């Protein structure tokens, strides 16, 4: 410690408020932006460059020297050059020995090279302490100060002291360092900025496909059928009525798809009599994107809620209401209140509102800051108990809404069921199987299996 | 440092990407799950077990040895056995000397033992470095990879180096270590996974009790009274009308209950003339669950908002509207617009919307990630100033809505007031007393007391 | 390490659960509150005071000694006295040598002194290790336990060991330490609790100004004009109709103002032919408050949504609807459905709902916990691509809603356009220029400029 400690003290800002010199190899865009920012934050910056001719692009207060000279002036060297030029550093190995090298590079494709750039650098210069950092920050954002996203800087490296030194610089620039452990994490850190919602891809494509299918299904039944057989032009249904039919169907199906893999998992475990075999790959993947499925379902549910609440504002609805009232007025009579109709209408509205309320609660609980503040037991209580309650309420909402039409032949245009009937298949199946699974005669062996018991040890890996 | 530092380097992943061996004592469920995950993450794992016979449940690539042999192979030993068997470790004290022991145990009840399991372990083996970790992670989640909640692993321990080593493993498994300080924190960490929303218990029971009371109150006045005296079957009010009467009442009362303890505190401080005496216990507890009370109130307010917005969709409302219009049409006359009615209707809607808007703002500000990003002054500004404004707007909304009926005898069925009248008692009391408290003649002494002045030093502790 | 390590072990809680003694200089409010809390958490506390007479205000279990005596009893001394009295510490320099001094002071104004209080203390006592901490915590909150906001304690200091010791105490008190780096950060930490939403000031004033303007503009056209020329008393429009006209206008303009600075930046870069010159100051400031502008816009959009959905509940709307139906009934005829009207009404509702949905999505993405979990590419995708889509949908919503009135002279009361026409100016301008900017002939040079190319190197700094 004595040696290292004095080392830190030499590098750390001392009471006379001087910060340690930082060397930057490479005068490209990111090198300049980072240098600029560091000078602003009080660090003396020296650039290492092939041509020591001072370019007017380089921050005014920075020195420009040859690589060797620049490296000797600082304990931390930021390698702002591309991976393919890393081998020019090997002749400098002696000068760079014991220095902290900060690898800030990014690749153009995921897993472009067998090993991460930072690990490659560490292999080239085994005497230096390589730290991966800054690759998630954009040069543009650094310079313009618009750091709305990614104030987080992932840092990893095998040398704890070196990592600490880099993390102190990160903090001094107003960013938040996140320690990701050893240099093995560099691959992950380098892949991170290349991702575009990787977990959302499958749920998004599934939703888009299903939405398109249901949209054209509705278009055929509600607009084309009506136009052909009843000669009514309801083309304007495309704008409002059909979206408001597709949205609840999608919301209900996606909510059910969140709970379906759990059902499959339970059945597989019961069948195999052990929990010590891996689930099939598709089931594992499905289980991992349940949160995304649920959130897309919530988006559809929210759209359905707003569309429904906005429907009294529609010209079509006003016209239809008016027509009904005028017909009664012209017949000189008032229809009495039908209590059954009132019960059905009030019930499905109330069920839908409560189901939506619980759905929103599930969504709020999956916000990172909220789910980090609940423990495992609480999270499972919300996502499992309240989630199933939401599914029950939403399924009941759909059943009460459309129940009376199930047996009516006029509901089957072209002998096809209405889409809310289709939407009930998956949730009802999930609820029925779940209901079976909570019977003691099924639940007990399942609980034992999940606690480690095996019916048939031959299956176990 | 010299010794420890070389120690770390030997254990930390070096450039040839080999990770240090980890030893796991115990081949139970969690031991196996953790071992499995560690092997996946590149750690060589060796199990210490009573029977060194290789079970097919243990991950394939793991070695199984006797406890003593296994312990010698690794610097970190994970104790995946139950507390009651800890004393079998005492004969191994010499081998375990200087090693890092990771206590991952949980209890079945809160505060089951006088000291935490980790502290007990540290007492048994004073020569080892005990670190508490992993107890908040479930074996099931580790193995199935569904780590939605609790990616956080609380780590505590008295030895900083040992803690760092464990935190590096935590990171390597894709989890987030949270340093909770010394081993004294182990008790808290062990209690954490046993909790189920402890702060929400009282507010939830209070809300459920009040909701039940108001529900039956409404049922009596709106359904039973109408059925007996007016012979109308309004039983369907149970589904929609009554919930939409209870929700706003609950929201308003709960919002007022958030601000009531502050009023009590001010009165107590004024009466005592000092702030240096503890508040009564009930007041302390009440003050600590204000956030929960407010959030439950917000839930009721949201339900009220959606119920109200959905009411034009009700069959009953359509029927009532139609009836009114038909009656006018049959009488051949159109009623002119009553400007006063328009003013009242528009005002209470606007007041309600603005009050609800502020209420939602309070809710957003209490999200952990938002409240961590505001300072004390900003938080108080939102929660106190905007909160009182929300209370004023919501109270005004209720007053304007029902004001005209206060003096009408027909509003008092069975001589009982309507529930919105009951709901106004607490908020009006809070607002009146708060209004008195901001008068300079009251505010000045209160401010002085809160700055430390004492009217009557005999009271101070 | 050997020396320091033993040092830590001596101070850290050992297995016999004794915590190190903490000394507090100053028996003022915060000193007492902090001492109280520390005693509760198991720390022996000793106060250093001018008068060693035991005051009954000081926590019972604390010792009160002279400054010199107290300082000798502890390794950590909390300086709970005001900056202007710091110089009395200089005679104690020898006793305080090597001790950890925790500066907890706050100022009354931003940047009250040239250097921060902590740096001033470090200059006075160069032999001590000064750590800044606890200044963001309020004494009142500490004592009453109502730590809703600011569980975060910002800690900074030049000595890493000293900082660690203070951070351990912070954790023991149940608070979250946030390491802000070296003592240079003290200035920022001291300014932090004095701020009241500094980033929100300009957007708030701009919004209030515009809202007031549009409110009176509407008041003139909708209430006063109608009263003068049509002799209708529509004064109740003030409560509902006018707010619901101003809100959407504000939402649309603020959303457009979020994207306008990006347009300006692109034009300036294209004109200058380089990205290496700073933007004008106003543009920089504008770009930094885009998030706040967008969130205020979202607030207005939410109000507009709720106001619109609530409009069928208004007495005025019921009366108007009834009047229309009765007129038809009395004329003994039913108007047929106008398909064009139905298309327009459904389209603008659907466009508005989708635009609002995307707007809410933008808002959710800007929650700190969400934006920290997306990378730069994902954040830009949401804020730029989805943001522009939201702007397009909201502009289209307004255009479809009011399109038919643009050419109607009756829409121009007093020859003034309706406010939704005014609201379209900025968004349409933004969309048109953006449309030009994505043409390849403009986009290509812009992309090259942003990658570092310069048309005209004379401009570069």
PDB file of C-alpha atoms in Angstrom, chain B residues 1-2 4 119 122-123 158-161 163 179-184 265 269 275-276 278-279 284 287-288 290-291 308-309 311-312 325 328-329 332-339 341-343 345-350 353-354 356-357 364 367 369-382 450-452 454 457 460-461, chain C residues 1-2 5 8-9 12-15 17 19 29 32 36 40 56-58 60 136-141 143-152 168 171 192-198 233-241 299-300 302-303 306-307 309-310 312-316 318-319 321-323 325-326 329-330 367-370:
ATOM      1  CA  UNK B   1      -0.904  -4.057   0.656  1.00  0.00           C
ATOM      2  CA  UNK B   2       1.954  -5.928  -0.926  1.00  0.00           C
ATOM      3  CA  UNK B   4      -2.982  -8.530  -0.197  1.00  0.00           C
ATOM      4  CA  UNK B 119     -22.521 -12.539  12.735  1.00  0.00           C
ATOM      5  CA  UNK B 122     -18.140 -14.735  12.306  1.00  0.00           C
ATOM      6  CA  UNK B 123     -18.230 -15.529  16.036  1.00  0.00           C
ATOM      7  CA  UNK B 158     -16.071  -6.113   7.977  1.00  0.00           C
ATOM      8  CA  UNK B 159     -13.186  -6.868   5.613  1.00  0.00           C
ATOM      9  CA  UNK B 160     -13.056  -4.490   2.681  1.00  0.00           C
ATOM     10  CA  UNK B 161     -10.899  -6.719   0.436  1.00  0.00           C
ATOM     11  CA  UNK B 163     -16.178  -7.724   0.269  1.00  0.00           C
ATOM     12  CA  UNK B 179     -22.506  -2.430  -0.402  1.00  0.00           C
ATOM     13  CA  UNK B 180     -24.384  -2.144   2.896  1.00  0.00           C
ATOM     14  CA  UNK B 181     -21.318  -1.544   5.064  1.00  0.00           C
ATOM     15  CA  UNK B 182     -20.127  -3.647   7.964  1.00  0.00           C
ATOM     16  CA  UNK B 183     -21.408  -7.014   9.151  1.00  0.00           C
ATOM     17  CA  UNK B 184     -23.783  -5.199  11.493  1.00  0.00           C
ATOM     18  CA  UNK B 265     -47.231  18.029  14.911  1.00  0.00           C
ATOM     19  CA  UNK B 269     -45.014  21.843  19.085  1.00  0.00           C
ATOM     20  CA  UNK B 275     -39.423  20.789  19.326  1.00  0.00           C
ATOM     21  CA  UNK B 276     -37.095  18.811  21.564  1.00  0.00           C
ATOM     22  CA  UNK B 278     -40.570  13.251  20.847  1.00  0.00           C
ATOM     23  CA  UNK B 279     -43.980  13.144  19.255  1.00  0.00           C
ATOM     24  CA  UNK B 284     -44.466   9.199  14.438  1.00  0.00           C
ATOM     25  CA  UNK B 287     -45.888  10.488   9.615  1.00  0.00           C
ATOM     26  CA  UNK B 288     -43.804   7.600   8.299  1.00  0.00           C
ATOM     27  CA  UNK B 290     -47.803   9.411   4.636  1.00  0.00           C
ATOM     28  CA  UNK B 291     -46.314   8.455   1.270  1.00  0.00           C
ATOM     29  CA  UNK B 308     -66.375   9.264 -14.241  1.00  0.00           C
ATOM     30  CA  UNK B 309     -64.989   9.540 -17.770  1.00  0.00           C
ATOM     31  CA  UNK B 311     -69.975   7.068 -17.259  1.00  0.00           C
ATOM     32  CA  UNK B 312     -71.366   8.375 -20.595  1.00  0.00           C
ATOM     33  CA  UNK B 325     -84.649  14.783 -24.149  1.00  0.00           C
ATOM     34  CA  UNK B 328     -88.761  17.918 -23.690  1.00  0.00           C
ATOM     35  CA  UNK B 329     -89.517  16.858 -27.269  1.00  0.00           C
ATOM     36  CA  UNK B 332     -92.716  20.574 -27.719  1.00  0.00           C
ATOM     37  CA  UNK B 333     -90.296  22.908 -25.995  1.00  0.00           C
ATOM     38  CA  UNK B 334     -86.574  23.342 -25.520  1.00  0.00           C
ATOM     39  CA  UNK B 335     -85.258  24.414 -22.167  1.00  0.00           C
ATOM     40  CA  UNK B 336     -82.881  27.383 -22.429  1.00  0.00           C
ATOM     41  CA  UNK B 337     -79.311  27.068 -21.194  1.00  0.00           C
ATOM     42  CA  UNK B 338     -79.030  27.783 -17.485  1.00  0.00           C
ATOM     43  CA  UNK B 339     -75.788  29.772 -17.163  1.00  0.00           C
ATOM     44  CA  UNK B 341     -75.773  25.312 -13.985  1.00  0.00           C
ATOM     45  CA  UNK B 342     -73.188  25.577 -16.775  1.00  0.00           C
ATOM     46  CA  UNK B 343     -70.846  27.514 -14.471  1.00  0.00           C
ATOM     47  CA  UNK B 345     -70.798  21.952 -13.914  1.00  0.00           C
ATOM     48  CA  UNK B 346     -67.771  23.403 -15.708  1.00  0.00           C
ATOM     49  CA  UNK B 347     -66.174  24.604 -12.471  1.00  0.00           C
ATOM     50  CA  UNK B 348     -66.304  21.358 -10.576  1.00  0.00           C
ATOM     51  CA  UNK B 349     -65.040  19.446 -13.587  1.00  0.00           C
ATOM     52  CA  UNK B 350     -62.139  21.875 -14.059  1.00  0.00           C
ATOM     53  CA  UNK B 353     -59.154  17.794 -13.304  1.00  0.00           C
ATOM     54  CA  UNK B 354     -56.599  20.266 -11.957  1.00  0.00           C
ATOM     55  CA  UNK B 356     -56.175  15.221 -10.035  1.00  0.00           C
ATOM     56  CA  UNK B 357     -53.366  16.561 -12.220  1.00  0.00           C
ATOM     57  CA  UNK B 364     -44.645  10.912  -9.985  1.00  0.00           C
ATOM     58  CA  UNK B 367     -41.118   7.522  -7.643  1.00  0.00           C
ATOM     59  CA  UNK B 369     -35.767   7.606  -9.283  1.00  0.00           C
ATOM     60  CA  UNK B 370     -37.429  11.016  -9.366  1.00  0.00           C
ATOM     61  CA  UNK B 371     -37.248  11.762  -5.649  1.00  0.00           C
ATOM     62  CA  UNK B 372     -33.567  10.827  -5.655  1.00  0.00           C
ATOM     63  CA  UNK B 373     -32.956  13.489  -8.274  1.00  0.00           C
ATOM     64  CA  UNK B 374     -34.507  16.391  -6.405  1.00  0.00           C
ATOM     65  CA  UNK B 375     -33.061  18.066  -3.366  1.00  0.00           C
ATOM     66  CA  UNK B 376     -34.748  18.560  -0.035  1.00  0.00           C
ATOM     67  CA  UNK B 377     -35.969  22.040  -0.880  1.00  0.00           C
ATOM     68  CA  UNK B 378     -37.491  20.879  -4.166  1.00  0.00           C
ATOM     69  CA  UNK B 379     -39.092  17.820  -2.578  1.00  0.00           C
ATOM     70  CA  UNK B 380     -40.698  19.920   0.152  1.00  0.00           C
ATOM     71  CA  UNK B 381     -41.872  22.440  -2.401  1.00  0.00           C
ATOM     72  CA  UNK B 382     -43.664  19.742  -4.389  1.00  0.00           C
ATOM     73  CA  UNK B 450     -38.600  24.740  14.694  1.00  0.00           C
ATOM     74  CA  UNK B 451     -35.345  26.682  14.601  1.00  0.00           C
ATOM     75  CA  UNK B 452     -34.579  25.503  18.108  1.00  0.00           C
ATOM     76  CA  UNK B 454     -37.840  26.954  23.513  1.00  0.00           C
ATOM     77  CA  UNK B 457     -37.070  24.719  28.856  1.00  0.00           C
ATOM     78  CA  UNK B 460     -36.966  19.489  27.024  1.00  0.00           C
ATOM     79  CA  UNK B 461     -35.415  16.105  27.499  1.00  0.00           C
TER      80      UNK B 461
ATOM     81  CA  UNK C   1      -1.568  -0.899   3.786  1.00  0.00           C
ATOM     82  CA  UNK C   2      -0.334  -2.581   6.905  1.00  0.00           C
ATOM     83  CA  UNK C   5      -5.459  -1.611   7.288  1.00  0.00           C
ATOM     84  CA  UNK C   8      -9.534   0.562   9.486  1.00  0.00           C
ATOM     85  CA  UNK C   9      -9.990  -2.579  11.509  1.00  0.00           C
ATOM     86  CA  UNK C  12     -14.654  -0.513  11.749  1.00  0.00           C
ATOM     87  CA  UNK C  13     -17.222  -2.258  13.916  1.00  0.00           C
ATOM     88  CA  UNK C  14     -15.584  -5.432  15.152  1.00  0.00           C
ATOM     89  CA  UNK C  15     -17.302  -8.641  16.043  1.00  0.00           C
ATOM     90  CA  UNK C  17     -20.381  -4.860  17.807  1.00  0.00           C
ATOM     91  CA  UNK C  19     -18.607   1.194  16.732  1.00  0.00           C
ATOM     92  CA  UNK C  29     -29.412  22.049  15.883  1.00  0.00           C
ATOM     93  CA  UNK C  32     -27.558  17.582  18.076  1.00  0.00           C
ATOM     94  CA  UNK C  36     -28.911  11.776  18.306  1.00  0.00           C
ATOM     95  CA  UNK C  40     -29.398   5.505  17.907  1.00  0.00           C
ATOM     96  CA  UNK C  56     -30.346  19.253  28.512  1.00  0.00           C
ATOM     97  CA  UNK C  57     -30.731  19.661  24.761  1.00  0.00           C
ATOM     98  CA  UNK C  58     -27.786  17.419  24.026  1.00  0.00           C
ATOM     99  CA  UNK C  60     -28.425  12.027  27.045  1.00  0.00           C
ATOM    100  CA  UNK C 136     -27.995  17.792   1.814  1.00  0.00           C
ATOM    101  CA  UNK C 137     -29.743  16.222   4.809  1.00  0.00           C
ATOM    102  CA  UNK C 138     -32.013  18.395   6.922  1.00  0.00           C
ATOM    103  CA  UNK C 139     -31.740  18.317  10.712  1.00  0.00           C
ATOM    104  CA  UNK C 140     -35.500  18.123  10.975  1.00  0.00           C
ATOM    105  CA  UNK C 141     -35.662  15.118   8.665  1.00  0.00           C
ATOM    106  CA  UNK C 143     -34.544  13.722  13.835  1.00  0.00           C
ATOM    107  CA  UNK C 144     -38.096  12.986  12.754  1.00  0.00           C
ATOM    108  CA  UNK C 145     -37.043  10.144  10.496  1.00  0.00           C
ATOM    109  CA  UNK C 146     -39.104  11.430   7.572  1.00  0.00           C
ATOM    110  CA  UNK C 147     -36.368  10.984   5.018  1.00  0.00           C
ATOM    111  CA  UNK C 148     -38.525  10.765   1.945  1.00  0.00           C
ATOM    112  CA  UNK C 149     -36.269  12.820  -0.262  1.00  0.00           C
ATOM    113  CA  UNK C 150     -32.524  12.898  -0.174  1.00  0.00           C
ATOM    114  CA  UNK C 151     -31.573   9.638   1.370  1.00  0.00           C
ATOM    115  CA  UNK C 152     -28.613  10.424  -0.837  1.00  0.00           C
ATOM    116  CA  UNK C 168     -19.574   3.771   6.274  1.00  0.00           C
ATOM    117  CA  UNK C 171     -24.644   3.806   5.496  1.00  0.00           C
ATOM    118  CA  UNK C 192     -27.053  21.684  -4.469  1.00  0.00           C
ATOM    119  CA  UNK C 193     -29.492  22.172  -1.520  1.00  0.00           C
ATOM    120  CA  UNK C 194     -29.989  25.839  -2.417  1.00  0.00           C
ATOM    121  CA  UNK C 195     -31.411  25.118  -5.841  1.00  0.00           C
ATOM    122  CA  UNK C 196     -35.108  25.123  -6.657  1.00  0.00           C
ATOM    123  CA  UNK C 197     -35.539  23.431 -10.030  1.00  0.00           C
ATOM    124  CA  UNK C 198     -32.945  25.624 -11.781  1.00  0.00           C
ATOM    125  CA  UNK C 233     -73.273  35.179 -21.968  1.00  0.00           C
ATOM    126  CA  UNK C 234     -70.681  32.454 -22.370  1.00  0.00           C
ATOM    127  CA  UNK C 235     -68.693  33.582 -19.342  1.00  0.00           C
ATOM    128  CA  UNK C 236     -68.619  29.974 -18.095  1.00  0.00           C
ATOM    129  CA  UNK C 237     -66.252  29.210 -21.003  1.00  0.00           C
ATOM    130  CA  UNK C 238     -63.556  30.560 -18.649  1.00  0.00           C
ATOM    131  CA  UNK C 239     -63.804  27.434 -16.505  1.00  0.00           C
ATOM    132  CA  UNK C 240     -63.615  24.709 -19.124  1.00  0.00           C
ATOM    133  CA  UNK C 241     -63.753  25.654 -22.790  1.00  0.00           C
ATOM    134  CA  UNK C 299     -48.506  18.146 -18.847  1.00  0.00           C
ATOM    135  CA  UNK C 300     -50.560  20.412 -21.103  1.00  0.00           C
ATOM    136  CA  UNK C 302     -52.507  15.376 -20.517  1.00  0.00           C
ATOM    137  CA  UNK C 303     -54.751  18.179 -19.289  1.00  0.00           C
ATOM    138  CA  UNK C 306     -58.668  14.728 -19.657  1.00  0.00           C
ATOM    139  CA  UNK C 307     -60.574  17.945 -20.374  1.00  0.00           C
ATOM    140  CA  UNK C 309     -62.698  13.198 -22.370  1.00  0.00           C
ATOM    141  CA  UNK C 310     -64.636  14.945 -19.594  1.00  0.00           C
ATOM    142  CA  UNK C 312     -69.542  14.955 -22.467  1.00  0.00           C
ATOM    143  CA  UNK C 313     -70.176  15.400 -18.719  1.00  0.00           C
ATOM    144  CA  UNK C 314     -70.654  19.159 -19.068  1.00  0.00           C
ATOM    145  CA  UNK C 315     -74.133  20.601 -18.596  1.00  0.00           C
ATOM    146  CA  UNK C 316     -73.475  22.867 -21.595  1.00  0.00           C
ATOM    147  CA  UNK C 318     -75.731  17.962 -22.708  1.00  0.00           C
ATOM    148  CA  UNK C 319     -77.885  21.002 -23.350  1.00  0.00           C
ATOM    149  CA  UNK C 321     -76.782  17.868 -27.765  1.00  0.00           C
ATOM    150  CA  UNK C 322     -80.361  17.788 -26.497  1.00  0.00           C
ATOM    151  CA  UNK C 323     -81.200  20.986 -28.395  1.00  0.00           C
ATOM    152  CA  UNK C 325     -81.894  16.245 -31.202  1.00  0.00           C
ATOM    153  CA  UNK C 326     -85.087  18.016 -30.152  1.00  0.00           C
ATOM    154  CA  UNK C 329     -87.514  15.528 -33.553  1.00  0.00           C
ATOM    155  CA  UNK C 330     -89.767  18.566 -33.791  1.00  0.00           C
ATOM    156  CA  UNK C 367     -37.744   9.163 -16.242  1.00  0.00           C
ATOM    157  CA  UNK C 368     -34.235   8.910 -14.761  1.00  0.00           C
ATOM    158  CA  UNK C 369     -34.467   5.195 -14.049  1.00  0.00           C
ATOM    159  CA  UNK C 370     -35.633   4.400 -17.572  1.00  0.00           C
TER     160      UNK C 370
END
